[in-house]
mmCIF file of C-alpha atoms in Angstrom:
data_model
loop_
_atom_site.group_PDB
_atom_site.id
_atom_site.type_symbol
_atom_site.label_atom_id
_atom_site.label_comp_id
_atom_site.label_asym_id
_atom_site.label_seq_id
_atom_site.Cartn_x
_atom_site.Cartn_y
_atom_site.Cartn_z
ATOM 1 C CA MET I 1 27.725 -9.142 -39.333
ATOM 2 C CA VAL I 2 28.657 -7.230 -36.157
ATOM 3 C CA ARG I 3 29.089 -4.023 -38.178
ATOM 4 C CA GLN I 4 25.633 -4.498 -39.689
ATOM 5 C CA PHE I 5 24.169 -5.106 -36.224
ATOM 6 C CA GLN I 6 25.703 -1.820 -35.044
ATOM 7 C CA LEU I 7 24.211 -0.021 -38.066
ATOM 8 C CA TYR I 8 20.777 -1.370 -37.152
ATOM 9 C CA ARG I 9 21.271 -0.117 -33.583
ATOM 10 C CA TRP I 10 22.167 3.363 -34.808
ATOM 11 C CA LEU I 11 19.186 3.329 -37.159
ATOM 12 C CA ARG I 12 16.903 2.381 -34.251
ATOM 13 C CA PHE I 13 18.490 5.033 -32.014
ATOM 14 C CA ILE I 14 17.973 7.814 -34.537
ATOM 15 C CA PHE I 15 14.441 6.658 -35.326
ATOM 16 C CA LEU I 16 13.394 6.334 -31.679
ATOM 17 C CA LEU I 17 14.922 9.658 -30.687
ATOM 18 C CA VAL I 18 13.442 11.662 -33.580
ATOM 19 C CA VAL I 19 9.994 10.091 -33.253
ATOM 20 C CA GLY I 20 10.002 10.450 -29.469
ATOM 21 C CA ILE I 21 10.925 14.131 -29.622
ATOM 22 C CA LEU I 22 8.335 14.817 -32.334
ATOM 23 C CA ILE I 23 5.577 13.056 -30.415
ATOM 24 C CA THR I 24 6.401 14.734 -27.124
ATOM 25 C CA ALA I 25 6.805 18.244 -28.539
ATOM 26 C CA GLN I 26 3.944 18.313 -31.064
ATOM 27 C CA PRO I 27 1.581 15.381 -30.485
ATOM 28 C CA THR I 28 -1.294 16.562 -32.694
ATOM 29 C CA LYS I 29 0.825 17.915 -35.530
ATOM 30 C CA SER I 30 3.261 15.017 -35.608
ATOM 31 C CA VAL I 31 0.893 12.185 -36.567
ATOM 32 C CA ASN I 32 1.457 12.496 -40.324
ATOM 33 C CA ALA I 33 5.192 12.918 -39.887
ATOM 34 C CA ILE I 34 5.314 9.888 -37.592
ATOM 35 C CA ILE I 35 3.452 7.771 -40.145
ATOM 36 C CA TYR I 36 5.977 8.759 -42.810
ATOM 37 C CA LEU I 37 8.905 8.172 -40.440
ATOM 38 C CA VAL I 38 7.632 4.729 -39.441
ATOM 39 C CA SER I 39 7.112 3.815 -43.076
ATOM 40 C CA THR I 40 10.568 5.119 -43.991
ATOM 41 C CA TYR I 41 12.162 3.240 -41.089
ATOM 42 C CA ILE I 42 10.511 -0.009 -42.158
ATOM 43 C CA ALA I 43 11.538 0.596 -45.789
ATOM 44 C CA ILE I 44 15.171 1.304 -44.826
ATOM 45 C CA TYR I 45 15.197 -1.837 -42.692
ATOM 46 C CA GLY I 46 13.785 -3.754 -45.670
ATOM 47 C CA VAL I 47 16.428 -2.440 -48.054
ATOM 48 C CA LEU I 48 19.223 -3.216 -45.577
ATOM 49 C CA SER I 49 17.828 -6.703 -45.088
ATOM 50 C CA ILE I 50 17.698 -7.318 -48.839
ATOM 51 C CA ILE I 51 21.285 -6.081 -49.195
ATOM 52 C CA ASP I 52 22.358 -8.396 -46.352
ATOM 53 C CA GLY I 53 20.543 -11.316 -47.956
ATOM 54 C CA ILE I 54 22.149 -10.721 -51.330
ATOM 55 C CA SER I 55 25.563 -10.359 -49.685
ATOM 56 C CA ILE I 56 25.113 -13.630 -47.800
ATOM 57 C CA ARG I 57 23.940 -15.373 -50.972
ATOM 58 C CA GLN I 58 26.991 -14.145 -52.888
ATOM 59 C CA LYS I 59 29.391 -15.260 -50.158
ATOM 60 C CA THR I 60 27.848 -18.633 -49.346
ATOM 61 C CA GLY I 61 25.769 -19.435 -52.401
ATOM 62 C CA GLU I 62 22.809 -20.286 -50.164
ATOM 63 C CA ASN I 63 19.408 -18.685 -50.119
ATOM 64 C CA ASN I 64 18.416 -17.097 -46.832
ATOM 65 C CA ILE I 65 15.427 -15.542 -45.162
ATOM 66 C CA ALA I 66 16.840 -11.992 -45.150
ATOM 67 C CA ILE I 67 15.701 -11.276 -48.714
ATOM 68 C CA GLY I 68 12.158 -12.417 -47.940
ATOM 69 C CA LEU I 69 12.084 -10.398 -44.728
ATOM 70 C CA GLY I 70 13.317 -7.348 -46.607
ATOM 71 C CA ALA I 71 10.647 -7.703 -49.274
ATOM 72 C CA GLY I 72 8.018 -8.171 -46.567
ATOM 73 C CA ALA I 73 9.276 -5.048 -44.798
ATOM 74 C CA LEU I 74 8.999 -3.038 -48.018
ATOM 75 C CA LEU I 75 5.402 -4.206 -48.467
ATOM 76 C CA LEU I 76 4.653 -3.374 -44.836
ATOM 77 C CA ALA I 77 6.111 0.120 -45.314
ATOM 78 C CA VAL I 78 3.680 0.779 -48.155
ATOM 79 C CA LEU I 79 0.794 -0.687 -46.155
ATOM 80 C CA VAL I 80 1.593 1.574 -43.187
ATOM 81 C CA LEU I 81 1.221 4.628 -45.422
ATOM 82 C CA PHE I 82 -2.289 3.650 -46.426
ATOM 83 C CA VAL I 83 -3.724 2.062 -43.280
ATOM 84 C CA ALA I 84 -2.133 3.878 -40.327
ATOM 85 C CA LYS I 85 -4.456 6.894 -40.220
ATOM 86 C CA ILE I 86 -7.548 4.696 -40.191
ATOM 87 C CA LEU I 87 -6.159 2.504 -37.429
ATOM 88 C CA ILE I 88 -5.078 5.476 -35.313
ATOM 89 C CA GLN I 89 -8.618 6.876 -35.357
ATOM 90 C CA LEU I 90 -10.060 3.524 -34.288
ATOM 91 C CA VAL I 91 -7.743 2.976 -31.318
ATOM 92 C CA PRO I 92 -9.389 5.229 -28.673
ATOM 93 C CA PRO I 93 -13.000 4.067 -29.004
ATOM 94 C CA VAL I 94 -12.039 0.402 -29.392
ATOM 95 C CA LEU I 95 -9.681 0.625 -26.426
ATOM 96 C CA GLY I 96 -12.413 2.407 -24.451
ATOM 97 C CA ILE I 97 -14.909 -0.351 -25.177
ATOM 98 C CA ILE I 98 -12.365 -3.019 -24.237
ATOM 99 C CA LEU I 99 -11.578 -1.255 -20.952
ATOM 100 C CA LEU I 100 -15.271 -0.741 -20.173
ATOM 101 C CA VAL I 101 -16.130 -4.393 -20.785
ATOM 102 C CA ASN I 102 -13.060 -5.516 -18.839
ATOM 103 C CA GLY I 103 -14.028 -3.284 -15.910
ATOM 104 C CA ILE I 104 -17.583 -4.649 -15.852
ATOM 105 C CA ASN I 105 -16.254 -8.229 -16.018
ATOM 106 C CA GLN I 106 -13.764 -7.489 -13.240
ATOM 107 C CA PHE I 107 -16.583 -6.145 -11.048
ATOM 108 C CA ARG I 108 -18.747 -9.192 -11.777
ATOM 109 C CA ASP I 109 -15.863 -11.564 -11.027
ATOM 110 C CA SER I 110 -15.169 -9.701 -7.769
ATOM 111 C CA ASN I 111 -18.798 -10.163 -6.715
ATOM 112 C CA GLU I 112 -18.587 -13.875 -7.513
ATOM 113 C CA THR I 113 -15.405 -14.181 -5.480
ATOM 114 C CA LYS I 114 -17.056 -12.315 -2.583
ATOM 115 C CA ARG I 115 -19.844 -14.885 -2.470
ATOM 116 C CA HIS I 116 -17.400 -17.780 -2.180
ATOM 117 C CA VAL I 117 -14.764 -16.231 0.068
ATOM 118 C CA ASN I 118 -16.960 -13.896 2.162
ATOM 119 C CA VAL I 119 -14.426 -11.051 2.011
ATOM 120 C CA THR I 120 -15.226 -7.694 0.402
ATOM 121 C CA PRO I 121 -12.628 -7.138 -2.354
ATOM 122 C CA TRP I 122 -12.330 -3.341 -2.112
ATOM 123 C CA LEU I 123 -9.219 -3.147 -4.265
ATOM 124 C CA ASP I 124 -10.913 -5.196 -6.980
ATOM 125 C CA TYR I 125 -13.910 -2.855 -6.851
ATOM 126 C CA PHE I 126 -11.609 0.146 -7.089
ATOM 127 C CA TYR I 127 -9.756 -1.406 -10.017
ATOM 128 C CA SER I 128 -13.076 -2.171 -11.728
ATOM 129 C CA ALA I 129 -14.293 1.387 -11.234
ATOM 130 C CA LEU I 130 -10.998 2.708 -12.562
ATOM 131 C CA LEU I 131 -11.223 0.544 -15.691
ATOM 132 C CA ILE I 132 -14.839 1.585 -16.268
ATOM 133 C CA GLY I 133 -13.969 5.269 -15.763
ATOM 134 C CA VAL I 134 -11.004 5.183 -18.109
ATOM 135 C CA GLY I 135 -13.046 3.262 -20.662
ATOM 136 C CA ILE I 136 -15.794 5.898 -20.574
ATOM 137 C CA VAL I 137 -13.229 8.703 -20.919
ATOM 138 C CA PHE I 138 -11.698 6.958 -23.934
ATOM 139 C CA ILE I 139 -15.124 6.579 -25.519
ATOM 140 C CA LEU I 140 -16.406 10.093 -24.773
ATOM 141 C CA ASN I 141 -13.191 12.106 -25.148
ATOM 142 C CA PRO I 142 -10.828 10.028 -27.226
ATOM 143 C CA SER I 143 -8.690 12.820 -28.668
ATOM 144 C CA LYS I 144 -7.430 14.306 -25.386
ATOM 145 C CA THR I 145 -6.752 10.958 -23.766
ATOM 146 C CA MET I 146 -4.928 9.730 -26.837
ATOM 147 C CA ILE I 147 -2.801 12.876 -26.915
ATOM 148 C CA PHE I 148 -1.805 12.265 -23.292
ATOM 149 C CA PHE I 149 -0.924 8.616 -23.900
ATOM 150 C CA TYR I 150 0.729 9.552 -27.182
ATOM 151 C CA GLN I 151 3.015 11.945 -25.315
ATOM 152 C CA LEU I 152 3.806 9.265 -22.726
ATOM 153 C CA PHE I 153 4.637 6.963 -25.624
ATOM 154 C CA GLY I 154 6.969 9.644 -27.034
ATOM 155 C CA ILE I 155 8.797 9.927 -23.724
ATOM 156 C CA GLY I 156 9.114 6.149 -23.668
ATOM 157 C CA LEU I 157 10.628 6.178 -27.158
ATOM 158 C CA ILE I 158 13.216 8.763 -26.113
ATOM 159 C CA ILE I 159 14.178 6.571 -23.152
ATOM 160 C CA LEU I 160 14.390 3.514 -25.441
ATOM 161 C CA ALA I 161 16.659 5.475 -27.795
ATOM 162 C CA PHE I 162 19.138 6.064 -25.027
ATOM 163 C CA PHE I 163 18.953 2.413 -23.990
ATOM 164 C CA GLU I 164 19.903 1.531 -27.577
ATOM 165 C CA ILE I 165 23.022 3.691 -27.298
ATOM 166 C CA ILE I 166 23.894 2.205 -23.911
ATOM 167 C CA ASN I 167 23.430 -1.323 -25.274
ATOM 168 C CA SER I 168 25.526 -0.544 -28.338
ATOM 169 C CA ARG I 169 28.357 0.528 -26.036
ATOM 170 C CA ILE I 170 27.960 -2.544 -23.834
ATOM 171 C CA TYR I 171 27.896 -5.004 -26.753
ATOM 172 C CA ARG I 172 30.567 -3.252 -28.798
ATOM 173 C CA ASN I 173 33.309 -5.448 -27.408
#
């Protein structure tokens, strides 16, 4: 069980590092490769889970959830291949609309609070304006903002990869 846990950690490390480097280095060209890598990662996890489930069943004679999780992961891997591109294109405008509406609501709530407390909430107004501005940018120029956030996401994945290695060393004992 511990050996299998370590294998999962190494699988996550390799996946996070490769995807993070791809996203950071080539954000626009890496989308298709990332979709295939995510699908492959989920499929490998599914296969490993099925193997674990079968191994546990052979040793104990009991059914377990690992086989079902593995089959679900394999189905999810196939679904990712077909749906990911559509969802990726929808993220910026939907996120922009959500931010815009949230900013307007924040401004309205700040005005309501001002009436009851009699203090001008300048930071709330600034936050509202920031949300509205970012929402408009996401709606009007979704590709450039998504590339920026996509690269930040890639850097985050690289950092997570190294945390996986650090954790594997800490929990090795």
